[in-house]
XYZ file of C-alpha atoms in Angstrom:
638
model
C -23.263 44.227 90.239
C -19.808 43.726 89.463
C -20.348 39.668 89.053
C -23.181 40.639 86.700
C -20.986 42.949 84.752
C -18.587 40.174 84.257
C -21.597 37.576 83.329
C -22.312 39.739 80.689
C -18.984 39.919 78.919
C -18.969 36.467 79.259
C -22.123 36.147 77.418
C -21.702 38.814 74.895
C -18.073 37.006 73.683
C -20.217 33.770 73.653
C -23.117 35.339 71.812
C -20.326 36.553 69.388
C -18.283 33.208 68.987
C -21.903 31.059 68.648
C -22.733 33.960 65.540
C -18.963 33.254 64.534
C -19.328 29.976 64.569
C -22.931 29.631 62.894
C -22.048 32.054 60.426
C -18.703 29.773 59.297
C -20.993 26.811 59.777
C -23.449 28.383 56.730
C -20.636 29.636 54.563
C -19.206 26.289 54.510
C -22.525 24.213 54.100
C -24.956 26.793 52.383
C -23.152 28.837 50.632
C -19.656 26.949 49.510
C -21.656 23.881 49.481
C -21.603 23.200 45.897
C -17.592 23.742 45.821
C -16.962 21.293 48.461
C -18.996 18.501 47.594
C -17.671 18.862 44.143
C -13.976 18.641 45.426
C -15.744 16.015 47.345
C -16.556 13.911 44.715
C -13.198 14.916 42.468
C -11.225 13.404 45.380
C -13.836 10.030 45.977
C -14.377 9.762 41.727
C -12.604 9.668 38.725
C -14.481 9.443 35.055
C -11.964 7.921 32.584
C -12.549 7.704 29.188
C -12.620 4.510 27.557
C -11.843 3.418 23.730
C -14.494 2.318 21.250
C -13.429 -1.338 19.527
C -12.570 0.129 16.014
C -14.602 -1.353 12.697
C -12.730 -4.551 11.343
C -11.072 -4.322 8.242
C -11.531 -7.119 5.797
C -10.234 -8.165 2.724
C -11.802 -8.783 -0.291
C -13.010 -12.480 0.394
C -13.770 -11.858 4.374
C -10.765 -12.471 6.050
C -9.317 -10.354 9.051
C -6.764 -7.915 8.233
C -6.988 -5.607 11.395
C -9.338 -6.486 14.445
C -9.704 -4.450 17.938
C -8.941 -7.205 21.189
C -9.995 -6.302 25.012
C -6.590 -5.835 26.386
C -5.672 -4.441 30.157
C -4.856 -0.740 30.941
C -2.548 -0.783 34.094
C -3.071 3.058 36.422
C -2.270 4.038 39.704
C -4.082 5.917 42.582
C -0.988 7.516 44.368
C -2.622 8.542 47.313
C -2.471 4.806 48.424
C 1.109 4.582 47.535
C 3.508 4.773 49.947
C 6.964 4.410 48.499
C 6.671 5.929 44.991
C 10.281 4.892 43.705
C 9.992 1.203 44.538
C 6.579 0.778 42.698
C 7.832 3.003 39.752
C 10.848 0.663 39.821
C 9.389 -2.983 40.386
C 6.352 -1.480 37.102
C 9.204 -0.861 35.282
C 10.722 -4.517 35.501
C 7.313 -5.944 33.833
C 6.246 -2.932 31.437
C 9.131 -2.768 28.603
C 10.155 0.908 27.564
C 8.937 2.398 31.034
C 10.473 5.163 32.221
C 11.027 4.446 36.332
C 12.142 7.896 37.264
C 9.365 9.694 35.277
C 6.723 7.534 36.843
C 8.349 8.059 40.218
C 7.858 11.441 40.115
C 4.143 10.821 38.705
C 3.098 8.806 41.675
C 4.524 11.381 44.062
C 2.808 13.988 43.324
C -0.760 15.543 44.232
C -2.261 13.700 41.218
C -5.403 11.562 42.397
C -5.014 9.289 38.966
C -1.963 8.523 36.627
C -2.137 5.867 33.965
C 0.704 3.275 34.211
C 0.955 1.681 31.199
C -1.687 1.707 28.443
C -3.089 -1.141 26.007
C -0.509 -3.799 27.669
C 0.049 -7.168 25.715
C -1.477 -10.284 27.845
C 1.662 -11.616 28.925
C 2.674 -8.047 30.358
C -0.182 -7.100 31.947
C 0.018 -10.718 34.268
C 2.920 -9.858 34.993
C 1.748 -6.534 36.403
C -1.026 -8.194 37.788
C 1.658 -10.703 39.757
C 3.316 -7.968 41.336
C 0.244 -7.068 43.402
C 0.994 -3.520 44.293
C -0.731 -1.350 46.390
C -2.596 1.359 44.226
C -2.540 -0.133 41.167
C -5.532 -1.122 39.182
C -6.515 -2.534 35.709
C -9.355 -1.138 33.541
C -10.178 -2.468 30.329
C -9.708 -1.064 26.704
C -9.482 -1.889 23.273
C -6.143 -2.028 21.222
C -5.759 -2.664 17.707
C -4.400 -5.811 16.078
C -3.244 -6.979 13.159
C -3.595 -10.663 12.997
C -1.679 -11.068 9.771
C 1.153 -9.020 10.828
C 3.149 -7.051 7.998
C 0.966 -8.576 5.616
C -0.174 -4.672 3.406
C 1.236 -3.030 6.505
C 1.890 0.253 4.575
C -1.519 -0.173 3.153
C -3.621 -0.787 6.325
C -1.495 1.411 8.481
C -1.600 1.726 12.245
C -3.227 3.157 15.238
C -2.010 5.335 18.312
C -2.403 4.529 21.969
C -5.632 7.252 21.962
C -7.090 5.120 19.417
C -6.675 7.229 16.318
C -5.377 6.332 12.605
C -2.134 7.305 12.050
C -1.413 6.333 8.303
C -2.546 3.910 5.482
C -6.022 3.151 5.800
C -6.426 3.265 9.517
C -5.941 7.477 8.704
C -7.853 7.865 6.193
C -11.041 6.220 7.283
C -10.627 7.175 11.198
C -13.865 8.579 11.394
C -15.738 5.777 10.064
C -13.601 3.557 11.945
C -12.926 4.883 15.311
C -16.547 4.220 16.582
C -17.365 5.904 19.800
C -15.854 6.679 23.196
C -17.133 5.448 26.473
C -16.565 6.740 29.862
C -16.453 5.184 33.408
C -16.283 6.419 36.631
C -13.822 4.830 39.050
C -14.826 5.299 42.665
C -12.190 5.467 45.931
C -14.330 4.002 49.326
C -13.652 5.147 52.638
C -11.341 2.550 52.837
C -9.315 3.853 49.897
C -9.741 1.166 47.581
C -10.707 1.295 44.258
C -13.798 -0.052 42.313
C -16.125 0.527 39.410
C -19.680 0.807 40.956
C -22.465 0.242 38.555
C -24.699 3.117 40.169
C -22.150 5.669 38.919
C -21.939 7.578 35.355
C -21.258 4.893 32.707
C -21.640 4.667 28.811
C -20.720 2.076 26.601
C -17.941 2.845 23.915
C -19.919 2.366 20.491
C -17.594 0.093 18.142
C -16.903 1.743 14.340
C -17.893 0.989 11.046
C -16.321 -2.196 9.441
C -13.975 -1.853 6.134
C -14.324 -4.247 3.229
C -11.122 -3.916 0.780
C -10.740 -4.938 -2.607
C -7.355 -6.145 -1.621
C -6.942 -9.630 -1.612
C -5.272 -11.295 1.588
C -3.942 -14.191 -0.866
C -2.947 -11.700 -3.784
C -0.876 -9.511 -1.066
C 1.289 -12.719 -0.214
C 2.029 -13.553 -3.551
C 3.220 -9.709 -4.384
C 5.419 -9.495 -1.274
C 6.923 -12.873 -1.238
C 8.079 -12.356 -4.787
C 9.185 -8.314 -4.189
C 11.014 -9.708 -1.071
C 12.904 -12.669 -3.211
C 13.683 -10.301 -5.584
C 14.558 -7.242 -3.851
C 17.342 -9.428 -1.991
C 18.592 -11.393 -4.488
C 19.446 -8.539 -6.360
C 21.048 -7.082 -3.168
C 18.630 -4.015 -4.529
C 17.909 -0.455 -1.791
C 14.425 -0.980 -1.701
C 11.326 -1.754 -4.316
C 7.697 -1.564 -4.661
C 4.816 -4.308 -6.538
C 1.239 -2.969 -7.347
C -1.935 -5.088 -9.269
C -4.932 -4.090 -9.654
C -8.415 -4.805 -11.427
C -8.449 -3.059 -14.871
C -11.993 -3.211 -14.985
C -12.488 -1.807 -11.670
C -9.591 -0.162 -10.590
C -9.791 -2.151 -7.252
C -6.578 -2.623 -6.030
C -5.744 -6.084 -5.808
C -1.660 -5.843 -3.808
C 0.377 -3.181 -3.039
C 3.532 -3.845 -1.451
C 6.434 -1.969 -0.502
C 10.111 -3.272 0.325
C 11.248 -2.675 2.895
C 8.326 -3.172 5.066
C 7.014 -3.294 8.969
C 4.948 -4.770 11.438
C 1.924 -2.579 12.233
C 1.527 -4.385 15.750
C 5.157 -2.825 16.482
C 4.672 0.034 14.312
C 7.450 2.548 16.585
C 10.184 -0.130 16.366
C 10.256 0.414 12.770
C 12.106 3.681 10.838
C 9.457 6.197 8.903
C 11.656 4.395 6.098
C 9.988 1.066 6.010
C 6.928 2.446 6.868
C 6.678 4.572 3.927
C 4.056 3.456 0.920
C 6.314 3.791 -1.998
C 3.998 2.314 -4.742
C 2.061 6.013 -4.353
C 4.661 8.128 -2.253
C 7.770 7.250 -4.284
C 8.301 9.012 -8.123
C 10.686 8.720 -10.192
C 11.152 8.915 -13.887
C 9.390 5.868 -15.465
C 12.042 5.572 -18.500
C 11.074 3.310 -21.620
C 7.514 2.226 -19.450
C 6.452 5.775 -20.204
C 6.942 4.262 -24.241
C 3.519 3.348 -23.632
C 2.270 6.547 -23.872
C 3.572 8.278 -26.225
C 2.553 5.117 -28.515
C -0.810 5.587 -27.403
C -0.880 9.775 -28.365
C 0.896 8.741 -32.005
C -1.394 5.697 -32.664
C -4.515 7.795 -31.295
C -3.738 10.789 -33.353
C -4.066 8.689 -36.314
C -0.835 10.590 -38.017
C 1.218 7.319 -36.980
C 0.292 3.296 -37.903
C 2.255 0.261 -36.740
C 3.606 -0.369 -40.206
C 5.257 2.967 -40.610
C 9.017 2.514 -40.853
C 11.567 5.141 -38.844
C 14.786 5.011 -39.611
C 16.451 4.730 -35.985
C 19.936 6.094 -37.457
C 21.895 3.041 -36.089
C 21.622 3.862 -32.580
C 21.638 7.846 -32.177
C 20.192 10.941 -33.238
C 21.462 14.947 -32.644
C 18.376 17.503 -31.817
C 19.828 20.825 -30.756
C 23.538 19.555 -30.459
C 22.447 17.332 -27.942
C 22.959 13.480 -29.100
C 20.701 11.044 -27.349
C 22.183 7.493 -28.075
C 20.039 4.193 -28.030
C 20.715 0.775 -26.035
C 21.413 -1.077 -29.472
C 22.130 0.635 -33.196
C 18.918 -0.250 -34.926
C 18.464 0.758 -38.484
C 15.153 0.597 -39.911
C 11.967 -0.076 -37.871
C 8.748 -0.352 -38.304
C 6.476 1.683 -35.270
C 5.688 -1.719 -33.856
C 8.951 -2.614 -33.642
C 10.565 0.536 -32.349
C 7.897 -0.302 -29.096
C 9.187 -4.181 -29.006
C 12.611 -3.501 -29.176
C 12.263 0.103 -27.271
C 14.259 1.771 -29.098
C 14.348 5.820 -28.191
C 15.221 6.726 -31.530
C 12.255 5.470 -32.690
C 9.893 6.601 -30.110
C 11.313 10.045 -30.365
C 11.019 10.730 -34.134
C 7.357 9.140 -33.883
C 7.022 12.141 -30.860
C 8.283 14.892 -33.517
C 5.495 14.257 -35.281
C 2.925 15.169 -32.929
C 2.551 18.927 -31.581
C 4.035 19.399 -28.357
C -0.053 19.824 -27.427
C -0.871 16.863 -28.446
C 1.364 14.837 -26.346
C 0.452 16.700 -23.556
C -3.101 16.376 -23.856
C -2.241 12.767 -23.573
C -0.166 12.154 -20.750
C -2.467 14.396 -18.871
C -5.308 12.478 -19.872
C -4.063 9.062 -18.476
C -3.536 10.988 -15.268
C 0.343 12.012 -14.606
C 0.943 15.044 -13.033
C -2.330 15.305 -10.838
C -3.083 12.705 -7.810
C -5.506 9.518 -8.763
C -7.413 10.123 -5.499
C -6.735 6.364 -4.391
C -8.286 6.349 -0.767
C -4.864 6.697 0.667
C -3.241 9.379 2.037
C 0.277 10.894 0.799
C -0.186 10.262 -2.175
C 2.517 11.990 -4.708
C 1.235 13.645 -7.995
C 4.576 13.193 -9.670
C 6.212 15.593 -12.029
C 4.740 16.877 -15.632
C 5.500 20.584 -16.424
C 3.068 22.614 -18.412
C 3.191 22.483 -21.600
C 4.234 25.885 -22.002
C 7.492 25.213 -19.887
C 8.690 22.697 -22.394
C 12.025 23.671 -23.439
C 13.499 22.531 -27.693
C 14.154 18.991 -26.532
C 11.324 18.105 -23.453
C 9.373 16.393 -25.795
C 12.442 13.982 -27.124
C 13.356 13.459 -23.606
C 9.599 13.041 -22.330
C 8.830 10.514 -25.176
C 10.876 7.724 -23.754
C 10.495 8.697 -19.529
C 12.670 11.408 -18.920
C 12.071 15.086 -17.588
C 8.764 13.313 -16.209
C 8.047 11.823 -13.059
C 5.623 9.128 -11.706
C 4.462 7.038 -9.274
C 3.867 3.225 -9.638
C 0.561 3.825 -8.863
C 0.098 6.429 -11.765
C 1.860 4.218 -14.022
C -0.448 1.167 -13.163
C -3.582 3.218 -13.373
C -2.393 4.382 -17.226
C -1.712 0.932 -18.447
C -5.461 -0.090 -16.704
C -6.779 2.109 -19.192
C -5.174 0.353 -22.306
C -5.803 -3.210 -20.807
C -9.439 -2.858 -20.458
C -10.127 -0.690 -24.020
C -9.096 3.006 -23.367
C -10.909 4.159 -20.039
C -9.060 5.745 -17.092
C -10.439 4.379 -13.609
C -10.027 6.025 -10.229
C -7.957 3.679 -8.752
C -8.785 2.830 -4.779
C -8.784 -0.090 -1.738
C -12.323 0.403 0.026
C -14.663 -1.195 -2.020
C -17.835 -1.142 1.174
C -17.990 0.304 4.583
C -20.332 -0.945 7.128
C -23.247 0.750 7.994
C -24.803 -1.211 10.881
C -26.474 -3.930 9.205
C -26.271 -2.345 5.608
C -23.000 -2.553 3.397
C -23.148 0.361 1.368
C -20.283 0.453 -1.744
C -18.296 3.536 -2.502
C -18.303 2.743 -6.155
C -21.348 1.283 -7.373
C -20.134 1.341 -10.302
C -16.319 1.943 -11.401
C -14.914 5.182 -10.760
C -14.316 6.991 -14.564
C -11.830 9.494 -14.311
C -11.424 10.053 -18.321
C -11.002 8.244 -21.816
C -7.346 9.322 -22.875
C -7.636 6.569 -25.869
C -10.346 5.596 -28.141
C -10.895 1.673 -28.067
C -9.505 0.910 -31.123
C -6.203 2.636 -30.442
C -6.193 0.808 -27.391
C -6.872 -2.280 -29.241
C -4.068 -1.888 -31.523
C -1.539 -0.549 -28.941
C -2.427 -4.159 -26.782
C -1.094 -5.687 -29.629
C 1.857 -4.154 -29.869
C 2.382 -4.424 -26.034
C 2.279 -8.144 -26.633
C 5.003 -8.063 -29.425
C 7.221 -6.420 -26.413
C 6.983 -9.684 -24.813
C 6.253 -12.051 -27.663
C 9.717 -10.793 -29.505
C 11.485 -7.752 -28.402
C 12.960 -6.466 -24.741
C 10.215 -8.008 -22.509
C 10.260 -11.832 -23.428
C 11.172 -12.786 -19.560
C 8.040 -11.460 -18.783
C 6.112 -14.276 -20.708
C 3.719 -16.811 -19.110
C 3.408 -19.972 -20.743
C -0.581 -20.165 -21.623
C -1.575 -16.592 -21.566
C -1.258 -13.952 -23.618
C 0.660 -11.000 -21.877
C 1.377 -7.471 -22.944
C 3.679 -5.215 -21.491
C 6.514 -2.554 -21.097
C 9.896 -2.662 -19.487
C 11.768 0.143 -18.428
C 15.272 1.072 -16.836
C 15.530 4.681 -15.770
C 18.427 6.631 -14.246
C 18.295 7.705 -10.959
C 18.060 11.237 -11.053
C 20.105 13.301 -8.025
C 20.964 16.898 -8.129
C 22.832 18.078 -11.383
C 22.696 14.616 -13.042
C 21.607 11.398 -12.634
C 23.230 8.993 -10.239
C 26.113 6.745 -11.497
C 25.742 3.616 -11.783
C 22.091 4.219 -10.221
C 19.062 2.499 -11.957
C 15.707 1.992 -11.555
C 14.412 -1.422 -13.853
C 10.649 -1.653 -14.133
C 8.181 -3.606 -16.206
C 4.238 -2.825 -16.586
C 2.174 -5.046 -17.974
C -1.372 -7.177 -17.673
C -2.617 -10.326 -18.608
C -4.179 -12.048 -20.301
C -3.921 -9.217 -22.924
C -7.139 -10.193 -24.874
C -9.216 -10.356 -21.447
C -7.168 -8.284 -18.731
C -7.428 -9.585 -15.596
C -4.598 -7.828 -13.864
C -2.033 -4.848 -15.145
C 0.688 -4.730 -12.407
C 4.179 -2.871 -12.025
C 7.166 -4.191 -10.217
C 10.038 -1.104 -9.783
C 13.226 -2.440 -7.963
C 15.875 0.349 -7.373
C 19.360 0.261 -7.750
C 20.163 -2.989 -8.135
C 23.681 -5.054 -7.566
C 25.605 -7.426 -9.704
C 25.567 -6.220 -13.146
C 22.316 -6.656 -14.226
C 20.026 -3.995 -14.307
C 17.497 -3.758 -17.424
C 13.905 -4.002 -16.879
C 13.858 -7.127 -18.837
C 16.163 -8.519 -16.476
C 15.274 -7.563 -13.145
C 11.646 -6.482 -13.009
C 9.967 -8.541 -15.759
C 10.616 -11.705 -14.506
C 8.877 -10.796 -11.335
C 6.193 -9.665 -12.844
C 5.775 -12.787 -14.731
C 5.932 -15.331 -11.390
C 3.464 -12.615 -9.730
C 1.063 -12.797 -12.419
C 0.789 -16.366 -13.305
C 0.247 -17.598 -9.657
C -2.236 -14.915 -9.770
C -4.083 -15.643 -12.512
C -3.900 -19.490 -11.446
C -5.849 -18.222 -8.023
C -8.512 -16.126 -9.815
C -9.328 -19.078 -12.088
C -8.360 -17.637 -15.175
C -6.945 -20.229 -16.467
C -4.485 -20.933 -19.517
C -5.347 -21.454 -23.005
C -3.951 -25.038 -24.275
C -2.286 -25.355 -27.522
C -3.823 -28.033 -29.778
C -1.315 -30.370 -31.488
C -0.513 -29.662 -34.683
C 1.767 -32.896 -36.427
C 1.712 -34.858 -38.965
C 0.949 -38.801 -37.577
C 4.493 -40.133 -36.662
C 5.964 -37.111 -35.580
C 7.008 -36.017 -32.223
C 6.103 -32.908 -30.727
C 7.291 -30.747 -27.286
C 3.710 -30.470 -25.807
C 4.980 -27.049 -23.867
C 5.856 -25.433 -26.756
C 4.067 -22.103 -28.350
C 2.928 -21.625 -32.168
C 6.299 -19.403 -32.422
C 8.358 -22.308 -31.725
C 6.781 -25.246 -32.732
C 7.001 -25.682 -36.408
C 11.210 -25.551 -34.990
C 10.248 -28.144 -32.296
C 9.112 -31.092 -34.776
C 11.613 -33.252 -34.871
C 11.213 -37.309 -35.786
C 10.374 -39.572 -32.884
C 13.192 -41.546 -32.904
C 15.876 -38.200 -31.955
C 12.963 -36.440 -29.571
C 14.725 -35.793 -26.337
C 13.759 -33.144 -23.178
C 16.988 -31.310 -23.271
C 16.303 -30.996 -27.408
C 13.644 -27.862 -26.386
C 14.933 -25.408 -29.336
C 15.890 -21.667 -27.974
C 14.587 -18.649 -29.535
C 16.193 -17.291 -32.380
C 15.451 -13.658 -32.266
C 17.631 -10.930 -31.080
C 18.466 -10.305 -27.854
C 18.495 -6.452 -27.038
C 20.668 -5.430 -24.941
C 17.531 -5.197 -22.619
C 16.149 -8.298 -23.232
C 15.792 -10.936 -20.463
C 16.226 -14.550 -20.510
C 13.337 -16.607 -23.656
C 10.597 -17.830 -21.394
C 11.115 -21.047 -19.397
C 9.110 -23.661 -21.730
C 7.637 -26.724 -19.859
C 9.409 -29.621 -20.406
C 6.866 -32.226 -20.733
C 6.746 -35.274 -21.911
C 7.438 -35.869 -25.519
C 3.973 -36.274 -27.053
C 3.932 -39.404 -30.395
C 1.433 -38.173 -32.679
C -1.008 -41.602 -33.613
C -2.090 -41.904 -37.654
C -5.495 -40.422 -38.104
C -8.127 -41.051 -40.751
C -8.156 -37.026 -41.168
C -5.520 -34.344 -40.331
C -5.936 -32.756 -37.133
C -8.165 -29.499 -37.004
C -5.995 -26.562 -37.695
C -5.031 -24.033 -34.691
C -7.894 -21.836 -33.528
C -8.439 -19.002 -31.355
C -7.354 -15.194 -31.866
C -3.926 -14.068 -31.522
C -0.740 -16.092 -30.198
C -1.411 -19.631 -29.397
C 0.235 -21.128 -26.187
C 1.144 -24.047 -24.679
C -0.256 -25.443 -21.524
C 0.907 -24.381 -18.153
């Protein structure tokens, strides 16, 4: 009895430890089953998420500005890594800017998956690849590139590692652009390697939509290599070149100075990566002349043939004496724009109400943003009207008390070059819509008409005497008509302006008859003594435009001879200068070109270079030759 007692202890306890052991057995595999073979799988599988190629970005004839290339993501699996320090140290030997000790501590840890290195340049990621570590793997991804380097950089912008825009164009269009993400599941075998199995979840990143600009690639040279030249032979801080389409208000260039590389974006300070043609504003000075012509000559209280006494060089309003670059007595209006004097422009001002001139300068768009399809975009300075103290409207008349941007500025003078209509200026002329490309701007964007077309008409012409024969004659182009504005502000700092500090700009398009381009070219603060608009800025303008124009195919107008037989003419010479330039064949020499004989303000450039052809003998004719023809200022050949 007493062995069967103990028999049935013996039984009970293993009755109780089979329940036990069942009873674990179901909580583990019925009811916990779900957490385990989840933790399972979370130990076994990873799912990474993989970049979409972004959209290509094209310019305005087709060629690649930014493309996305397959590149190689390097990551680790630290459970297969034995001695976390030496692999941290031997990746940091190949990856540039890798930080050993963080990674160390990374790979030591409980983590199943830790990215490396990201997006890795080809060369890097071989060398990677040639260290054959244990535990790390490749996967990969798409990375943005920018074939044409810091060609529009500020423009076009630049992308982050998790494949979003970060400025410029790249920001501003990052939904269109970014496409779709993928994801991939990595999978660790019972051997602990690593693979990507085909049976597991996958989906294909979907690529973005492609950009088509109406920046041209060849344009964009032109405008930086000539803002670089200049910038640095002038020894100048920093400077900014815009064009655009006055019929469209595409933007053709826009360069800033200094610049970057996109590809290396985070080498580069926030500095040079800063879009001053529509971040930057300043006060536009004498280029602001422009409009305050356009209110007087639109308000029909002012014509081009009245005559203002300019007061040889100064005038008192409120005890306040406001001086001009050169004593000028009197002027007619067309000549107070040509030779910019801001006596002139101010009395023509006191003629208008202070809401008249308001009305205007709002109307060609200062002091509100253009909405150009980029982002940061500054909407200057222009106080309300009923903030304007005795003497705003003095000051405001020739570009002080007001600030722009050289986008604003360009977008104004658009309006006079193509007959009085403001256009919203922007980059993006199509986006890609799978097969489709669908325009933003069927037609061009009208943002207002500050200017009828005759006023515009007439104020074109007396743009072109600015250049023909007063402060702007270095921004001529031999062969095309040009019209234009120079300015040279102060720099403006807290409780004054800067000393010594300026800020020469022209504005201007061409041909003036049949606008093709308006552009501005602001340099700032520039070294060695010269510092006028007509100095600095307008010959820029003037190399810009004519290799421009040359590229669209607009090309010059030629100036028929005019000579009696047996004389000798300079065939480079304009109608201006050429009743001067006849001279008898016998004396004609190239070094005999004649110079111009008008005044030189004190803003005035250099005359325009002439071409100095050959000398050009005039043959006996049975009839004089047919008299000059064509509207407006004949020129010579290019």
């Amino acid at each position: 009895m007493r062995r069967l007692g103990r028999l049935g202890v013996v039984a009970g306890f293993g009755a109780v430890w089979v329940l036990l052991i069942a009873a674990r057995l179901y909580h583990l595999q019925v009811s916990r089953y779900g957490h385990y073979t989840g933790k399972a799988e979370r130990q076994q599988q990873r799912v990474v998420t993989l970049d979409p190629p972004r959209g290509t970005i094209y310019d305005a004839h087709g060629r690649e500005l930014a493309v996305s290339v397959q590149v190689d993501s390097a990551y680790a699996v630290p459970p297969e890594i034995h001695d976390a320090a030496a692999v941290a140290r031997a990746l940091a030997g190949a990856v540039p800017g890798l930080d050993a000790a963080k990674l160390a501590r990374q790979l030591g840890g409980d983590r199943e998956f830790v990215w490396v290195a990201r997006k890795l340049d080809p060369p890097v990621a071989a060398r990677v690849r040639d260290l054959a570590l244990p535990g790390i793997y490749f996967l990969p991804e798409s990375k943005r590139y920018y074939p044409m380097g810091a060609l529009a950089a500020q423009v076009l912008g630049y992308v982050g590692t998790d494949n979003h825009g970060l400025a410029g164009l790249e920001l501003v269009y990052d939904r269109e652009v970014a496409g779709k993400q993928g994801v991939r599941t990595v999978l660790r075998d019972a051997k602990r390697g690593t693979l990507v199995s085909p049976g597991l979840s996958f989906a294909e990143p979907e690529p973005g939509h492609d950009l088509y600009l109406t920046l041209d690639a060849t344009v964009q040279h032109i405008v930086e290599r000539e803002l670089v030249r200049a910038v640095e032979a002038r020894s100048a801080k920093r400077g900014s070149a815009l064009f655009l389409d006055p019929k469209t208000g595409g933007v053709l260039a826009m360069a800033s100075y200094p610049s970057f590389d996109p590809n290396d974006f985070g080498s580069y300070h926030e500095a040079e990566r800063r879009n001053r043609a529509i971040m930057d504003v300043y006060e536009p000075g004498s280029t602001f002349k422009i409009v305050t012509a356009a209110a007087a000559l639109d308000s029909g209280l002012i014509k081009a043939d009245d005559v203002f006494d300019c007061e040889m060089g100064g005038i008192t309003l409120f005890g306040i004496h406001i001086r001009d670059h050169k004593r000028y007595g009197r002027l007619s209006f067309a000549e107070v724009i040509a030779k910019s004097s801001n006596v002139g422009v101010i009395k023509a001002a006191l003629r208008l109400g202070d809401q008249r001139l308001y009305h205007t300068i709002r109307g060609f768009g200062f002091g509100r943003l253009t909405g150009i399809d980029l982002p940061g975009e500054s909407a200057g300075i222009l106080h309300g009207v009923e903030h304007w103290g005795p003497l705003a409207k003095a000051y405001i008349a020739f570009g002080q008390g007001v600030s722009v941007t050289p986008l604003q500025l360009a977008a104004a003078t658009a309006a006079v070059a193509n007959g009085g209509t403001l256009l919203k200026p922007h980059v993006v002329a199509a986006v890609s819509r799978g097969e489709l490309r669908v325009p933003r701007y069927p037609e061009p964007p009208v943002a207002g008409q500050p200017i009828t077309a005759p006023t515009a008409a007439e104020l074109t012409r007396l743009l072109e005497g600015v250049v023909t024969a007063g402060t702007g004659k270095s921004a001529a182009i031999a062969g095309y008509r040009v019209a234009g504005k120079t300015g040279t502000a102060q720099i403006p700092v807290r409780g004054g302006y800067l000393r010594g500090g300026y800020l020469p700009s022209f504005v201007g398009y061409a041909p003036a008859d049949r606008a093709a381009l308006v552009g501005v070219v602001a340099i700032a603060e520039p070294q060695g003594g010269e510092y006028y608009g007509g100095q600095v800025a307008a010959p820029v303008f003037s190399s810009i435009a004519r290799q421009v124009l040359l590229y669209l195919g607009v090309h010059p107008e030629r100036q028929p001879l005019v000579a009696w037989p047996g004389q000798t003419v300079m065939a480079g010479l304009t109608a201006r200068t050429l009743a001067a330039s006849v001279v008898p064949a016998s004396s004609a020499g190239l070094d005999e070109v004649p110079t111009d004989g008008d005044d030189h303000a004190e803003e005035a450039g250099p005359d325009p270079v002439l071409w100095r052809g050959p000398a050009v003998t005039v043959a006996p004719a049975a009839t004089p030759p047919p008299a000059p023809s064509g509207k407006g200022h004949s020129h010579a050949p290019f």
